[in-house]
Coordinates of C-alpha atoms in Angstrom, one line a residue:
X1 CA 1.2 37.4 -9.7
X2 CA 2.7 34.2 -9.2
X3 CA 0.9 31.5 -11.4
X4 CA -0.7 28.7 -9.0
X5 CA 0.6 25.5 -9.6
X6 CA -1.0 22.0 -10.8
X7 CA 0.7 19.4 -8.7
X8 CA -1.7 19.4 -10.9
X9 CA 4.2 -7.2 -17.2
X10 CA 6.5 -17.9 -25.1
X11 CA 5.9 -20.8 -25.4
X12 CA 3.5 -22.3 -27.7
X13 CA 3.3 -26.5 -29.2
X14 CA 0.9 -26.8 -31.7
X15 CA 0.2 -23.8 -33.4
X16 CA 2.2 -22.5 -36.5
X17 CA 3.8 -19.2 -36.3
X18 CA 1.4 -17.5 -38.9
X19 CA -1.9 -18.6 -36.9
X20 CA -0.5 -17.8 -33.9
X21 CA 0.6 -14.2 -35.2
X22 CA -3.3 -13.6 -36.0
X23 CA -4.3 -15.0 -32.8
X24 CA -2.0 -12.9 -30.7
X25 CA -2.5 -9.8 -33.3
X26 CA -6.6 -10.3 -32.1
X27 CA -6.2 -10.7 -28.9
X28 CA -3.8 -7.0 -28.8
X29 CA -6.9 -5.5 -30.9
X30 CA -9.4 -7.2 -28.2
X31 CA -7.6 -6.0 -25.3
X32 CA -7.2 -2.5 -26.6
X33 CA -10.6 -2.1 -28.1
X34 CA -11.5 -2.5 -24.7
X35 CA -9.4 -0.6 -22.7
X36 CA -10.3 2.5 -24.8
X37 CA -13.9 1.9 -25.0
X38 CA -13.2 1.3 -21.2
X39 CA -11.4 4.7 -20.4
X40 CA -12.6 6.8 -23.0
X41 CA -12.9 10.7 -21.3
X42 CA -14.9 12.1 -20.3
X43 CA -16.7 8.8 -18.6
X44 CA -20.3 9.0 -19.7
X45 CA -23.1 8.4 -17.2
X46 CA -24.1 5.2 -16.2
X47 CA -28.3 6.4 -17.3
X48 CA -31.1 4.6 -16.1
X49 CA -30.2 1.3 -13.8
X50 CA -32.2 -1.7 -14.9
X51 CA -35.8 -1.6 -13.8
X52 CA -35.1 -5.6 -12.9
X53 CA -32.7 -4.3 -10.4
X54 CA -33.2 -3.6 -6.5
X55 CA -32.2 -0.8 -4.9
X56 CA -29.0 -1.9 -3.5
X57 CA -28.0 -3.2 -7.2
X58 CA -28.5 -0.2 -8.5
X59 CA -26.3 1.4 -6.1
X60 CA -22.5 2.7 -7.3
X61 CA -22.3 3.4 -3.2
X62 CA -18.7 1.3 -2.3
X63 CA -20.4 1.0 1.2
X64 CA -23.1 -0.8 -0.9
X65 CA -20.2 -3.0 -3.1
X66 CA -19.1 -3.7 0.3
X67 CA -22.1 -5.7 1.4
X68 CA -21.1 -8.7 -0.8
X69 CA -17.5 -7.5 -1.0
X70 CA -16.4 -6.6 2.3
X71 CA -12.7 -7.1 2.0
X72 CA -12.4 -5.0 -1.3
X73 CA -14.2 -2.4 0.6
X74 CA -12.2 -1.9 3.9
X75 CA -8.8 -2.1 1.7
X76 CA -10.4 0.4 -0.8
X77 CA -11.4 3.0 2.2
X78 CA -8.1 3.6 3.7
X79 CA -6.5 3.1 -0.1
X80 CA -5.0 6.3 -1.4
X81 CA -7.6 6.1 -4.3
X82 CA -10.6 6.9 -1.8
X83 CA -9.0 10.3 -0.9
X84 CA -8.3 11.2 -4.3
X85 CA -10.1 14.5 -4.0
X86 CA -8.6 15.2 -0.7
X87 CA -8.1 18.5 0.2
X88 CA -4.6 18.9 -1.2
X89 CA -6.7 18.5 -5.2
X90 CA -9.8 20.5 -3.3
X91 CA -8.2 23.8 -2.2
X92 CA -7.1 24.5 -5.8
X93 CA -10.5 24.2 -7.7
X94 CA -11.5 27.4 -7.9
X95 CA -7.7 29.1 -8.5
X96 CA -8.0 26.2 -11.2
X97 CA -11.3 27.2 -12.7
X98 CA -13.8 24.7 -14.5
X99 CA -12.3 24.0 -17.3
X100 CA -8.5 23.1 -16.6
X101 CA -10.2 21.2 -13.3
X102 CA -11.5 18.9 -16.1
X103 CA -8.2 17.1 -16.9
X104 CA -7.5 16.5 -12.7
X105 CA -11.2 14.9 -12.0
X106 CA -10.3 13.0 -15.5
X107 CA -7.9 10.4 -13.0
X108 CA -8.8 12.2 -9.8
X109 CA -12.8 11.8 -10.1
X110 CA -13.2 10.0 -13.6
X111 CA -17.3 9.4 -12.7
X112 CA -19.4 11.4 -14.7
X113 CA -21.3 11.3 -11.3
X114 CA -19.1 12.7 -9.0
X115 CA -17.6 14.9 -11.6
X116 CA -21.0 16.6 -11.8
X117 CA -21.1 16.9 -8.2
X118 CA -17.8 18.7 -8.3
X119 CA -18.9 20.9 -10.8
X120 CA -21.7 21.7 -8.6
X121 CA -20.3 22.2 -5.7
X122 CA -16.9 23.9 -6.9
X123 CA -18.1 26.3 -9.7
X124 CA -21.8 26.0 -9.5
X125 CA -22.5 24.3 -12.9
X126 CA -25.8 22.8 -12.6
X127 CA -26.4 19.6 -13.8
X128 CA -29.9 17.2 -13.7
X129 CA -28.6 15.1 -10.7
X130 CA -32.0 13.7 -10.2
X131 CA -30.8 10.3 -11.9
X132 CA -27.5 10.2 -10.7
X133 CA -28.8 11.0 -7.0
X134 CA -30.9 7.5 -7.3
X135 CA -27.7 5.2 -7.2
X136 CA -25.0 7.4 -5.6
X137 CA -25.9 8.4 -2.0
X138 CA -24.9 11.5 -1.1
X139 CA -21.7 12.6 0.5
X140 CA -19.7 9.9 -1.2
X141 CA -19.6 11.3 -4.2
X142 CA -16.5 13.0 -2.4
X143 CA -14.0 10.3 -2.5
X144 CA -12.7 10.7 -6.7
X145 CA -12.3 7.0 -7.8
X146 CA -15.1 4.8 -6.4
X147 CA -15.7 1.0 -7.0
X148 CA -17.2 1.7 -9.9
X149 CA -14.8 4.4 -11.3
X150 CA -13.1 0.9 -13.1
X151 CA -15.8 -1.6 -12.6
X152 CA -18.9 -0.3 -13.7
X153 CA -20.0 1.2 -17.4
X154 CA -23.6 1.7 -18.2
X155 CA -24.2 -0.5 -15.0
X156 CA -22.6 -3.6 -16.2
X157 CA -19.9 -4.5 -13.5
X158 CA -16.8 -6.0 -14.9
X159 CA -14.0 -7.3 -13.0
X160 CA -10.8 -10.0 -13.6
X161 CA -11.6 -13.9 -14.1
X162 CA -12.6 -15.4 -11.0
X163 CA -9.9 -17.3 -9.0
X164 CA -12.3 -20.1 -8.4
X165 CA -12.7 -20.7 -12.0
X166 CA -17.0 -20.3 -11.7
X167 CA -17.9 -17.9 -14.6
X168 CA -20.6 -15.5 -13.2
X169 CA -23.8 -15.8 -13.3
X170 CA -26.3 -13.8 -14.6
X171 CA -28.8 -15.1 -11.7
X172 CA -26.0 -13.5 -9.7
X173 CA -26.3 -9.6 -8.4
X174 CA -26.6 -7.1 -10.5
X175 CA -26.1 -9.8 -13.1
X176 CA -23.2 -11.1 -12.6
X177 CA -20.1 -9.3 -14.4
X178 CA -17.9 -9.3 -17.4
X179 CA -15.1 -11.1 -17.1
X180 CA -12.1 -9.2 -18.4
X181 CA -8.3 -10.4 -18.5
X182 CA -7.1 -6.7 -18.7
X183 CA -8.0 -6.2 -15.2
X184 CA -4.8 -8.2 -14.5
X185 CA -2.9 -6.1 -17.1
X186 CA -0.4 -3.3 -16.7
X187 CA -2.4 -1.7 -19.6
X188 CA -5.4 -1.1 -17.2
X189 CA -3.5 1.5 -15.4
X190 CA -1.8 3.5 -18.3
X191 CA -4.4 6.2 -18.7
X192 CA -3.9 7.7 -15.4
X193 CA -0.4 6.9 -14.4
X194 CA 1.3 8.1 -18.0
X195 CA 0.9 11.2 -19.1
X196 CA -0.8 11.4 -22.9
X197 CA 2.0 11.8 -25.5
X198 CA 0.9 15.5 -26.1
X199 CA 1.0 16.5 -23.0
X200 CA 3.6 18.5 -20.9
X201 CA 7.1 18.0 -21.1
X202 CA 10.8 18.7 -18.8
X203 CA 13.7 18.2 -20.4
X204 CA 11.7 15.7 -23.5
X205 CA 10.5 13.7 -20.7
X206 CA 6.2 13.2 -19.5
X207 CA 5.2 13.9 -16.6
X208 CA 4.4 10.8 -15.9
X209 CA 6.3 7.7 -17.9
X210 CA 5.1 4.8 -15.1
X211 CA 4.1 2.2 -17.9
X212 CA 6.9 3.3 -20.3
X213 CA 9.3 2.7 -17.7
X214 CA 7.7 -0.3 -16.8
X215 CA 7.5 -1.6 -20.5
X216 CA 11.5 -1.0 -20.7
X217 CA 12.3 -2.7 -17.8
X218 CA 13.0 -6.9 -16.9
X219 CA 9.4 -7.0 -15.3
X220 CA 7.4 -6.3 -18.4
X221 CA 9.5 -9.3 -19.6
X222 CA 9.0 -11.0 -17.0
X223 CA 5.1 -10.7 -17.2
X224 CA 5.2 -8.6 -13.0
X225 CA 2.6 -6.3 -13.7
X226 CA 1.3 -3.2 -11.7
X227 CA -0.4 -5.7 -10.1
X228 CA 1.5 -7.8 -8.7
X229 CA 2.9 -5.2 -6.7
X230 CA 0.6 -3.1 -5.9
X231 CA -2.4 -5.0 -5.5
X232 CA -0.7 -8.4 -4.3
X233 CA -3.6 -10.9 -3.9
X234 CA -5.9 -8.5 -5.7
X235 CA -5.8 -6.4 -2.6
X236 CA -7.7 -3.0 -3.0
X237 CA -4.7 -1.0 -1.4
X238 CA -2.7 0.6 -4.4
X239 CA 0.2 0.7 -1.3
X240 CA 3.2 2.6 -2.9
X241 CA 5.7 5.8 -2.3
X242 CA 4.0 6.3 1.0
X243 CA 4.2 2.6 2.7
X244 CA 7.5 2.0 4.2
X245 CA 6.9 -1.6 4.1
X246 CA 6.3 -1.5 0.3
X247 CA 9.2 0.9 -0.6
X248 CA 11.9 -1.1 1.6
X249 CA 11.1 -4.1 -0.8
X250 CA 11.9 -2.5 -3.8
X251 CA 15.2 -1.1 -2.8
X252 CA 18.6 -2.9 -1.6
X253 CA 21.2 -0.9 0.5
X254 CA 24.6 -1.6 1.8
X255 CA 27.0 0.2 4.3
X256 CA 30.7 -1.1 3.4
X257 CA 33.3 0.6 6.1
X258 CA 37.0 -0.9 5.2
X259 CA 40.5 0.2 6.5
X260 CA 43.1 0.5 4.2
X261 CA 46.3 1.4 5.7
X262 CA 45.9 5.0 7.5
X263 CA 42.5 5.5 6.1
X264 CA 38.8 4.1 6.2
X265 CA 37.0 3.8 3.4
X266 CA 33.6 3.8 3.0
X267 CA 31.1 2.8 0.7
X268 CA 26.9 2.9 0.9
X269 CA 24.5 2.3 -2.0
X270 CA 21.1 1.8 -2.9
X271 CA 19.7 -0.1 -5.5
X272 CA 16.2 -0.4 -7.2
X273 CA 15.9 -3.9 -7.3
X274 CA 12.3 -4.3 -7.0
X275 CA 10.6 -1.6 -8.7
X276 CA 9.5 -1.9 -12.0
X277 CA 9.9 1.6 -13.1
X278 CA 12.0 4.5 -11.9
X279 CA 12.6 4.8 -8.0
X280 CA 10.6 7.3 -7.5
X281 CA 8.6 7.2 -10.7
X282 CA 6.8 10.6 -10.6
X283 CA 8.3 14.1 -9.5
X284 CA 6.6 14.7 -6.4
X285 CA 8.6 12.0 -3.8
X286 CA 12.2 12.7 -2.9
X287 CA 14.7 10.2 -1.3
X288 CA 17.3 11.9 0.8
X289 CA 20.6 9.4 1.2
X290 CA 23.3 10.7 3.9
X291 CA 26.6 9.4 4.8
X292 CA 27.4 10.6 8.0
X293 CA 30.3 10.5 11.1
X294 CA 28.4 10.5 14.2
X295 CA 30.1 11.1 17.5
X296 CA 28.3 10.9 21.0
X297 CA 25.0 10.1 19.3
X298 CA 24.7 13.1 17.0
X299 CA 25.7 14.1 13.7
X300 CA 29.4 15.4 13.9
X301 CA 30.2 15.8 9.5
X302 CA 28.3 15.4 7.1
X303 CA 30.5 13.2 4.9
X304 CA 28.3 12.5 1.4
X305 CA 24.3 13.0 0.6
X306 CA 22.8 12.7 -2.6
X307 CA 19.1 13.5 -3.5
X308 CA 16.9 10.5 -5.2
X309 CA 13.9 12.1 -7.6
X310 CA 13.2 14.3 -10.1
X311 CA 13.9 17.9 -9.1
X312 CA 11.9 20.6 -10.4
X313 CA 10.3 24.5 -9.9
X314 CA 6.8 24.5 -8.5
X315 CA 5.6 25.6 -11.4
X316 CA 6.9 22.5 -13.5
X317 CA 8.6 24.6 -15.9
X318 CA 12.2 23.4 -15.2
X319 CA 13.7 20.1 -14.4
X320 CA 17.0 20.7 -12.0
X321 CA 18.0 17.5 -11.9
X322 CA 16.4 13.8 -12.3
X323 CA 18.2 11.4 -9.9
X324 CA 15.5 8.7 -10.0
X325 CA 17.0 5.0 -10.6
X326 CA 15.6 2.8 -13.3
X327 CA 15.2 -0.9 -12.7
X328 CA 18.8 -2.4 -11.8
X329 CA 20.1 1.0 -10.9
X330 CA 22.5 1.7 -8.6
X331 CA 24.0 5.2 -6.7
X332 CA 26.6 5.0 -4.7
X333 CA 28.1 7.2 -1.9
X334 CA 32.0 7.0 -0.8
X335 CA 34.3 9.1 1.4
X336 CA 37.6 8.2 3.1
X337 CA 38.8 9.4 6.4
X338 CA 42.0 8.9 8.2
X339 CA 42.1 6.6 11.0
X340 CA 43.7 9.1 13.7
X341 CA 40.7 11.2 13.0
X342 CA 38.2 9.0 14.6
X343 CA 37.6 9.3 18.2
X344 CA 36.2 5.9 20.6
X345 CA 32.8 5.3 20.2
X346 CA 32.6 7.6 17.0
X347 CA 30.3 5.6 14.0
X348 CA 29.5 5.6 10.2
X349 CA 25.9 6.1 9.7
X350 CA 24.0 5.4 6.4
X351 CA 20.2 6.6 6.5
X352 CA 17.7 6.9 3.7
X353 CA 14.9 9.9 4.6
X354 CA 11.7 9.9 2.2
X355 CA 9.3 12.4 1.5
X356 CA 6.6 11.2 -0.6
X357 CA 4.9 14.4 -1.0
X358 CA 8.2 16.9 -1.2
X359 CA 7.1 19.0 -4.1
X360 CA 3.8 19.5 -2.6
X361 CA 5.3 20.8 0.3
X362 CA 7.3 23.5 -1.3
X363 CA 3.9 24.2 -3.6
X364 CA 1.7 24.4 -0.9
X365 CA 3.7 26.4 1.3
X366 CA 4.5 28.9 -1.0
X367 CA 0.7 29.6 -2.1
X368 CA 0.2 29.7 2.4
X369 CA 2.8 32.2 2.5
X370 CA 0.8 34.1 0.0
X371 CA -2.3 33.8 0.9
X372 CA -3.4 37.8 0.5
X373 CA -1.6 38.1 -2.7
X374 CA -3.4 35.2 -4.3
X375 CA -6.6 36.1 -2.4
X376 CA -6.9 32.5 -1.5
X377 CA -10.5 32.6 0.5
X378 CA -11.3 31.1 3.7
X379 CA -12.7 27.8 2.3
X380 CA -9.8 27.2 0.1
X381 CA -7.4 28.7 3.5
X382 CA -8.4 25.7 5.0
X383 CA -8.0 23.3 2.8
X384 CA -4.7 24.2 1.6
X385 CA -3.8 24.4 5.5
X386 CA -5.2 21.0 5.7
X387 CA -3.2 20.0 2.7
X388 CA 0.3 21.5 3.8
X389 CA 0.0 19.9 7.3
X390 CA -1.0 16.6 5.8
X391 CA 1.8 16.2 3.2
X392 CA 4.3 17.1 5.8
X393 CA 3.3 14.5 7.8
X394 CA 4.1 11.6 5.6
X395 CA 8.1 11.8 5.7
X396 CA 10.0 8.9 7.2
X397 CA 13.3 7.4 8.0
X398 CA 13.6 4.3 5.1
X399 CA 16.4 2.5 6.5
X400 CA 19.8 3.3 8.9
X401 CA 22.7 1.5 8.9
X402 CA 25.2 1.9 11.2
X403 CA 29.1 0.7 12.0
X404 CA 31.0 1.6 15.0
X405 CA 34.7 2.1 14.3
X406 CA 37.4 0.2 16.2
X407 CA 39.9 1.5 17.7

C-alpha cells in the first residue's frame, strides 16, 4: 500500500563600538529569549483566567477580540490562517494517527486548546476540557491559529508597540498588553515557516527555508520584513501565493518581439523583484510560463514553457527539479521564427498560469482515486473531496502579454 502523504528584515553617534556591541549583543539575547519562551512546543495551556477578569476578557474567542478589535477580526476571518485546519489538513488525521498529527497542529493548531479539541474529536483522546471550555466557545476551536495562537500566553496578551505611541494600560482590558518589538520581526515567523534544522531534507535543502532565504536576500538588509509584505499596515491578511494582486507585485515580466532580417526573435522573462525569498518559496505552488504563436484566437505552437517551483513526488522523497527564483532572479524564454511563417493577424503570446496548490492536487487526487485501497472512510471521503475540489479552484492566469505581428 501506497504511503499517504504529509503535504504534511547602522548608524549610531555617541556610543563606542564596544558598548554598543553589548547593547546590541542584549538586545539579540532579549529578542530570542523571547521568541523561544514565546513558541516553545507544545504551547502550554493558558490555566485559570484571572478571577479580576469578566467574562468577555477571559475569552480567547476572535469573535470576542473582535469587539474591541474589529478590523483585525474581519481581515483575520477570511485570512488563510483561520482555515488552517481546513479540510485539506482534516481528511488526513486519522491516516495520520495521533502522534505524527502532533508536528501539523504544532503550526496548523499551535493552542493547547484547540489541539485538545482535535485530539478529541480526531482520535478520541480525552482531555479535562472543563477549563478550557470557560474561555474558548465552542465550535471555534476549529479554525487552527486563533488571535491568541501569537498574542496570548498564560492570558497575558502581547502585541507590537502601539502606533500612537500610548503604552498600555493596565486599567485597559484584560490589562492591557506587553509590548513586544519582535512582533514587527521576521524572527516572529521562523518557527512555522522554516523547517527545524533536523528535519526532512530533498536534495540537502528543508522543506521549508522562508527565513533563510529571506536572511540571504537585499531585504533582510534592507530591514523589509515578513511584514511588511504580508501584513502591510499591520493588516491581519497573511495575503501571499494565492492573491493575484500580491503575487503580480513581486514579479516583473517582459515580452520583447524583434525582427532581424528573415527572422523574429523573441524574448519573455520574469523576474522576482519583490519577493524576499524564493518565487515560490515552498514546494506546493507552481508557475507555469508559455511562449506561444497564436493564430485566429487560439493556440497554434507552442513555442517555449518553463515550469517555476520546486518539483517533487507526492511522497516528498524526490526533488525533480527546483526552478524557484531567488531575490533578483531572472528566467528567460526565447525562440525565433522566420518571417514568411507568420500569417496576418497571427500574435506572440506571453502568459504566466499559477497554481498555488499544484502538489496538493496531484496528492489529493491520487489518495481519491484510491479511495478502497486506502480504506479512506466516509468522513475523511468527504473531506478529501472537499479538499481536491477546493485546491483546484485556486489556479489563475498571472499576467498575458501579447504582440500582434506585422506584416
Amino acid at each position: 500500500m501506497r504511503r499517504i502523504s504529509l503535504a504534511s528584515s547602522f548608524v549610531y553617534k555617541g556610543i563606542r563600538i564596544f558598548e554598543f556591541l553589548l547593547i546590541f549583543a542584549g538586545g539579540l539575547a532579549c529578542r530570542e529569549n523571547f521568541l523561544e519562551s514565546h513558541w516553545k512546543r507544545p504551547l502550554a495551556e493558558q490555566g485559570q483566567p484571572p478571577s479580576t477578569f469578566s467574562e468577555l476578557e477571559k475569552s480567547l474567542s476572535p469573535r470576542d477580540c473582535g469587539t474591541c478589535h474589529k478590523e483585525q477580526f474581519e481581515k483575520w476571518n477570511g485570512s488563510p490562517h483561520s482555515k488552517a485546519t481546513g479540510p485539506g489538513l482534516r481528511w488526513q488525521l486519522k491516516r495520520l494517527g495521533p502522534e505524527a498529527s502532533q508536528a501539523c497542529f504544532s503550526c496548523h493548531s499551535p493552542l493547547a486548546e484547540t489541539r485538545s479539541y482535535w485530539n478529541r474529536s480526531a482520535f478520541g483522546i480525552v482531555n479535562d476540557l472543563e477549563p478550557i471550555q470557560a474561555y474558548l466557545k465552542s465550535g471555534e476551536e476549529k479554525n487552527g491559529i486563533l488571535c491568541a495562537s501569537c498574542h496570548v500566553r498564560n492570558h497575558v496578551r502581547y502585541g507590537p508597540p502601539s502606533r500612537n505611541s500610548v503604552p498600555p494600560s493596565s486599567y485597559s482590558a484584560h490589562g492591557g498588553y506587553e509590548v513586544r518589538n519582535e512582533f514587527e520581526s521576521s524572527e516572529f515567523c521562523v518557527s512555522c515557516h522554516d523547517s527545524p534544522e533536523s528535519g526532512k531534507k530533498l536534495n540537502g535543502k528543508r522543506m521549508m527555508e522562508t527565513f533563510q532565504e529571506w536572511k540571504q536576500s537585499r531585504f533582510a538588509k534592507e530591514q523589509i520584513t515578513c511584514q511588511n509584505c504580508h501584513m502591510p499596515n499591520r493588516l491581519h491578511e497573511w495575503k501571499g501565493i494565492h492573491d493575484p494582486e500580491t503575487t503580480r507585485k513581486a514579479v516583473y515580466s517582459s515580452l520583447d518581439v524583434r525582427r532581424e532580417g528573415e527572422e523574429w526573435r523573441l524574448s519573455a522573462s520574469l523576474k522576482n523583484t519583490g519577493a524576499g525569498h524564493k518565487f515560490p518559496t515552498y514546494s506546493v505552488p507552481k508557475i507555469f510560463l508559455t511562449l506561444s504563436w497564436v493564430r485566429n484566437g487560439k493556440p497554434f505552437r507552442i513555442l517555449s514553457e518553463k515550469t517555476i517551483g520546486r518539483v517533487t513526488d507526492i511522497d516528498l522523497e524526490h526533488e525533480f527539479e527546483d526552478m524557484r527564483l531567488s531575490p533578483g532572479e531572472e528566467v528567460v524564454l526565447q525562440e525565433r521564427i522566420t518571417h514568411s511563417a507568420f500569417k496576418k493577424g497571427d500574435e506572440i503570446l506571453f502568459s504566466a498560469v499559477v497554481e498555488p496548490d499544484e502538489f496538493y492536487v496531484r496528492m489529493f487526487q491520487w489518495n481519491a482515486d484510491q479511495k478502497k485501497e486506502f480504506q479512506i472512510g466516509d468522513d475523511e471521503a468527504k473531506h478529501l473531496d472537499e479538499a481536491l475540489q477546493k485546491v483546484k479552484s485556486t489556479r489563475y492566469v498571472l499576467l498575458e502579454k501579447r504582440f500582434k505581428l506585422p506584416l
